[in-house]
PDB file of C-alpha atoms and ligand atoms in Angstrom:
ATOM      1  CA  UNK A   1      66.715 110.306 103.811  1.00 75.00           C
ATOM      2  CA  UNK A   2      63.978 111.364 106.290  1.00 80.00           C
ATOM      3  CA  UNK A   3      62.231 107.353 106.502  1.00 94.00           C
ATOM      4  CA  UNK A   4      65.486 105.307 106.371  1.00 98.00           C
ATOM      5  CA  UNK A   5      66.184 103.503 109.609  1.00 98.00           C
ATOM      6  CA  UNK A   6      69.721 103.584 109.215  1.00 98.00           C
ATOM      7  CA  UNK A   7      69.807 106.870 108.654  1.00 98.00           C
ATOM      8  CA  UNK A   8      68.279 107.549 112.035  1.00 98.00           C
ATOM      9  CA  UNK A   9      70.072 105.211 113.745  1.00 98.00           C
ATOM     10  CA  UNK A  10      73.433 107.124 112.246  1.00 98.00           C
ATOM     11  CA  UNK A  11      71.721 110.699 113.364  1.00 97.00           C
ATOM     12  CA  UNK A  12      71.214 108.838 116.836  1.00 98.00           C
ATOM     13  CA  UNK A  13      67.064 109.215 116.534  1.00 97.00           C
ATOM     14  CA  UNK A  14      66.658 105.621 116.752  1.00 98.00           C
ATOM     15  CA  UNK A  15      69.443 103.836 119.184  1.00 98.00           C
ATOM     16  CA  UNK A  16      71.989 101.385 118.485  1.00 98.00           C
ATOM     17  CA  UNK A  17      75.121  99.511 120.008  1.00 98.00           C
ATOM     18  CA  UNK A  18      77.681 101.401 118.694  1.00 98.00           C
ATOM     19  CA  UNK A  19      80.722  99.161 117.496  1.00 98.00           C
ATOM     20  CA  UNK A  20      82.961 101.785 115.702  1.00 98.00           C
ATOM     21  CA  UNK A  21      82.403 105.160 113.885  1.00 98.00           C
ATOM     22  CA  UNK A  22      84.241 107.652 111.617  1.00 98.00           C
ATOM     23  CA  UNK A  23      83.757 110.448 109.413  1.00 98.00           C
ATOM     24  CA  UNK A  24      82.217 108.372 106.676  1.00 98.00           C
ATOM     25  CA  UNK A  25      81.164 105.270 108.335  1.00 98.00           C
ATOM     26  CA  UNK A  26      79.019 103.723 111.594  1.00 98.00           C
ATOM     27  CA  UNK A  27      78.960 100.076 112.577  1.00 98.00           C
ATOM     28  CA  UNK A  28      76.618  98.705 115.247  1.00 98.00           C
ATOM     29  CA  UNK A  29      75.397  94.788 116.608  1.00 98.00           C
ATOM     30  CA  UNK A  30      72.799  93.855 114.497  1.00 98.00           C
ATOM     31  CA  UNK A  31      69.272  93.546 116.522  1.00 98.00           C
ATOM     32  CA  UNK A  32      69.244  90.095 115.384  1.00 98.00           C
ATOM     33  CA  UNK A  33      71.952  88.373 115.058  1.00 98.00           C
ATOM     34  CA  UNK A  34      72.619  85.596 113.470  1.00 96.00           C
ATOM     35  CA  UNK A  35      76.367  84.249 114.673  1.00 97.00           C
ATOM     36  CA  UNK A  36      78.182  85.203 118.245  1.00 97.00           C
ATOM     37  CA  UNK A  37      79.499  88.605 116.472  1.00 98.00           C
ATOM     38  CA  UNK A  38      77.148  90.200 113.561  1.00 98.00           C
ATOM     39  CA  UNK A  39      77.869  93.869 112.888  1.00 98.00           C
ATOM     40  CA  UNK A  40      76.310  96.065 110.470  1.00 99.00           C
ATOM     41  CA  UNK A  41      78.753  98.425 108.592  1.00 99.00           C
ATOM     42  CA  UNK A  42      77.277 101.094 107.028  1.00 98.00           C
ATOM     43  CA  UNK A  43      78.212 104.240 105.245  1.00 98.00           C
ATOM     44  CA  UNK A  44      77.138 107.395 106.758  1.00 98.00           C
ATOM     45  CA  UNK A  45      75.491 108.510 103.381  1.00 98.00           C
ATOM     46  CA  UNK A  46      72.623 107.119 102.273  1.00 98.00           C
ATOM     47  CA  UNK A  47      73.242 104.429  99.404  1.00 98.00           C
ATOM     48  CA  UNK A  48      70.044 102.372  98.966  1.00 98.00           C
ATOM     49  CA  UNK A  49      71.756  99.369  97.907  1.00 97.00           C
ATOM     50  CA  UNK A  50      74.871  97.860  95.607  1.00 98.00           C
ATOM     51  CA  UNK A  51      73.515  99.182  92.712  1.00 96.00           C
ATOM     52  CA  UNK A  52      73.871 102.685  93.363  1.00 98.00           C
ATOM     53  CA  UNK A  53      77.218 103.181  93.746  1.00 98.00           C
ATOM     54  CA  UNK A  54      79.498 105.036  92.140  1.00 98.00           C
ATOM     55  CA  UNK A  55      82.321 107.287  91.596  1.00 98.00           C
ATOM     56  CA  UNK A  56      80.570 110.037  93.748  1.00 98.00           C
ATOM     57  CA  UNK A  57      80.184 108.393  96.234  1.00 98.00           C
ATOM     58  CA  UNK A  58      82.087 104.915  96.371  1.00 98.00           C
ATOM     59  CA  UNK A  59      84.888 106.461  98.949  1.00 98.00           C
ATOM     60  CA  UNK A  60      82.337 105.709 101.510  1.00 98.00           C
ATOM     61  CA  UNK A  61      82.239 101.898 100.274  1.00 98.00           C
ATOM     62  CA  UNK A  62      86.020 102.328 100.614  1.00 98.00           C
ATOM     63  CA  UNK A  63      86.040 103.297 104.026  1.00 98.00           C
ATOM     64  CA  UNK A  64      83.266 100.724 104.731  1.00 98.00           C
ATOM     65  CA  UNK A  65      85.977  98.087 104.194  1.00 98.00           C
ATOM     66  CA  UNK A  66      88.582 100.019 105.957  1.00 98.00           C
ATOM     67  CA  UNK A  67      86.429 100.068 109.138  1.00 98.00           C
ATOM     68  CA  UNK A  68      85.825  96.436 108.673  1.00 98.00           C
ATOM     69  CA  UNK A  69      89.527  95.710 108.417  1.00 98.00           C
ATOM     70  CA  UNK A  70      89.832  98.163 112.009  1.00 98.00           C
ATOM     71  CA  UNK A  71      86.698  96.245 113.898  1.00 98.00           C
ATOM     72  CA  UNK A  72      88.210  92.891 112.701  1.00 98.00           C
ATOM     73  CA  UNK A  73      91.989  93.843 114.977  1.00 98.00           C
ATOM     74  CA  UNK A  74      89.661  95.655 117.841  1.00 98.00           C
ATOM     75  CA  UNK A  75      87.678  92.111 118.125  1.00 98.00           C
ATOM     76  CA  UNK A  76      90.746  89.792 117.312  1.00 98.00           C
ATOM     77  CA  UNK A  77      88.632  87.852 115.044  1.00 98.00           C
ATOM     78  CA  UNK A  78      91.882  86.243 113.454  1.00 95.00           C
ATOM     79  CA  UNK A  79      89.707  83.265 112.982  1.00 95.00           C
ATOM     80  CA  UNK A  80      88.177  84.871 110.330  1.00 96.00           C
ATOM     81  CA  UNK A  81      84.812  86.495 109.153  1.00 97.00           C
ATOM     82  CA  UNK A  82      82.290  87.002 106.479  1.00 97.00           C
ATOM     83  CA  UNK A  83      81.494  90.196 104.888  1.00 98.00           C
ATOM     84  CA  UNK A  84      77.926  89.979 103.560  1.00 97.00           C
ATOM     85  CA  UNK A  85      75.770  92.484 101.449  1.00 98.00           C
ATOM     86  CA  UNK A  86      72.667  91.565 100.559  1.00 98.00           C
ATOM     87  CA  UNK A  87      71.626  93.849  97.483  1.00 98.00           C
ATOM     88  CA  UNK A  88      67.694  93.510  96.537  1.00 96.00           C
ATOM     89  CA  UNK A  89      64.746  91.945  97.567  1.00 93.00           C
ATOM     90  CA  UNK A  90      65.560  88.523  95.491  1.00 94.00           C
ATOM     91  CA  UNK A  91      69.375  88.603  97.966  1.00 95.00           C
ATOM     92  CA  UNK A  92      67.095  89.282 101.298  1.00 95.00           C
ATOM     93  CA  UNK A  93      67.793  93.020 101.781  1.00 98.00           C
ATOM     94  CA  UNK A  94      65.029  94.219 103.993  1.00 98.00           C
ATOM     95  CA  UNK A  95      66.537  97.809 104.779  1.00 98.00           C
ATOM     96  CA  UNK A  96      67.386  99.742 101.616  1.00 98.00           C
ATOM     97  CA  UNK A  97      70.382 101.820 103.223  1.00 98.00           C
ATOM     98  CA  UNK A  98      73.132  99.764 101.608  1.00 98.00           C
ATOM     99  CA  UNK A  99      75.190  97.738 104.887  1.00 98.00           C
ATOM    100  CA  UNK A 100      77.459  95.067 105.008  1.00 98.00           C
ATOM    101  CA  UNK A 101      76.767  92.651 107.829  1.00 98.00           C
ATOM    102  CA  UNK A 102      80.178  91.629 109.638  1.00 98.00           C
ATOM    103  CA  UNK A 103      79.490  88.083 110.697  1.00 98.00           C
ATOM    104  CA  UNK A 104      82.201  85.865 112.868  1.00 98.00           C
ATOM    105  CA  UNK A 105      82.750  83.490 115.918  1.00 96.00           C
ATOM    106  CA  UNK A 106      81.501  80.255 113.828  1.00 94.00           C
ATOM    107  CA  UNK A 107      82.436  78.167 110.869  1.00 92.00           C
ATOM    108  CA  UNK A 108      80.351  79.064 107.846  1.00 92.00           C
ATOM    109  CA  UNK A 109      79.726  76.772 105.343  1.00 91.00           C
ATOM    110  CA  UNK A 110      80.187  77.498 101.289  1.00 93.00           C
ATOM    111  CA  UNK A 111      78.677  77.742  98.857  1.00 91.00           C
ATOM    112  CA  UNK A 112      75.559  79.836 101.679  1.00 82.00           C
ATOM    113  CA  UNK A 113      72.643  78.191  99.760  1.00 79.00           C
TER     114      UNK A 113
HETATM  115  P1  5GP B 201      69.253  92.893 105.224  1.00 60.62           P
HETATM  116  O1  5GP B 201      68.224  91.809 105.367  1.00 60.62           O
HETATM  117  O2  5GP B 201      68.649  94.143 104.636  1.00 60.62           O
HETATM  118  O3  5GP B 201      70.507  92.475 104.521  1.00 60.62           O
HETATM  119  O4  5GP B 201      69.713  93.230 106.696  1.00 60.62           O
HETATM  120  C1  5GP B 201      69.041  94.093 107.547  1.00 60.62           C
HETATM  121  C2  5GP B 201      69.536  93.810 108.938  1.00 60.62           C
HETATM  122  O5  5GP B 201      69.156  94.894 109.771  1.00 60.62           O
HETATM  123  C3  5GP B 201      68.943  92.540 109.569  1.00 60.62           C
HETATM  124  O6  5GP B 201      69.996  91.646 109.915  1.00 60.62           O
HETATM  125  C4  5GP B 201      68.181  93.051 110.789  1.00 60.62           C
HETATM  126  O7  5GP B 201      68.274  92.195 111.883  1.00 60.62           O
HETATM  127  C5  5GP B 201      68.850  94.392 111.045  1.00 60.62           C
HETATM  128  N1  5GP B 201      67.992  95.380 111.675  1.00 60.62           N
HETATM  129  C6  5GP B 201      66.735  95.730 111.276  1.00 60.62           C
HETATM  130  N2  5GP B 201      66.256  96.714 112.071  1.00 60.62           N
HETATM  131  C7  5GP B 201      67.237  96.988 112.982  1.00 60.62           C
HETATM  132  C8  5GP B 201      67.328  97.915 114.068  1.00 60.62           C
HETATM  133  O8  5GP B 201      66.418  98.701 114.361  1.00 60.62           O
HETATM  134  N3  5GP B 201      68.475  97.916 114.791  1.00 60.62           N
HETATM  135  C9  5GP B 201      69.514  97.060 114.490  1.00 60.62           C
HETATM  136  N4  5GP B 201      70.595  97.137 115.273  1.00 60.62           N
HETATM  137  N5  5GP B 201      69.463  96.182 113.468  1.00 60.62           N
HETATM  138  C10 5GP B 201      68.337  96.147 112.721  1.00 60.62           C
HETATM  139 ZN1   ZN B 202      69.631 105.894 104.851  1.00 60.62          ZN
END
């Protein structure tokens, strides 16, 4: 997708902190964070948003999570973490390349709203 962001920031066109990165997936600090540790997860093909997957092209939603599980050891975040995905403007997504934000280092409350 030659206007996504996150496409560009997975090509390298637009930098990024680099947490982790594999054949299918990239994870970087989020500009804007919003706890101590808030990583975006993203696959390396473009999915706009929740909606869209499917069996094409859920292994990369797979791996998403398996990266998560791998940056969650690297960090020692054995306090625990929340995966988030906002899918849709009504949720708050703002960048319509499908991520999950890693977010840690704080108690969260429940239920988020
Ligand atoms: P959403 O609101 O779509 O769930 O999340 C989008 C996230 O992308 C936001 O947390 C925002 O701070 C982050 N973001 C937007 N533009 C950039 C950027 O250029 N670089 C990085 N690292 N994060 C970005
Ligand atoms: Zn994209």
């Amino acid at each position: 997708m030659e206007d996504c962001l996150f496409c560009k920031i997975i090509k390298g066109e637009i930098p990024s902190s680099k947490v982790f990165e594999n054949e299918y997936v990239y994870a970087f600090n989020d500009i804007n964070p919003v706890a101590p540790v808030h990583i975006l997860v993203i696959p390396k093909e473009h999915i706009c948003c929740a909606d869209k997957v499917d069996e094409k092209n859920s292994i990369y939603i797979a791996k998403v999570f398996e990266a998560i599980s791998q940056i969650a050891k690297n960090l020692d975040l054995k306090e625990g973490y929340r995966i988030v995905n906002n899918c849709g403007e009504n949720a708050g997504q703002t960048v319509f390349h499908m991520h999950f934000h890693l977010i840690a280092g704080t108690n969260f409350g429940w239920p988020p709203c």
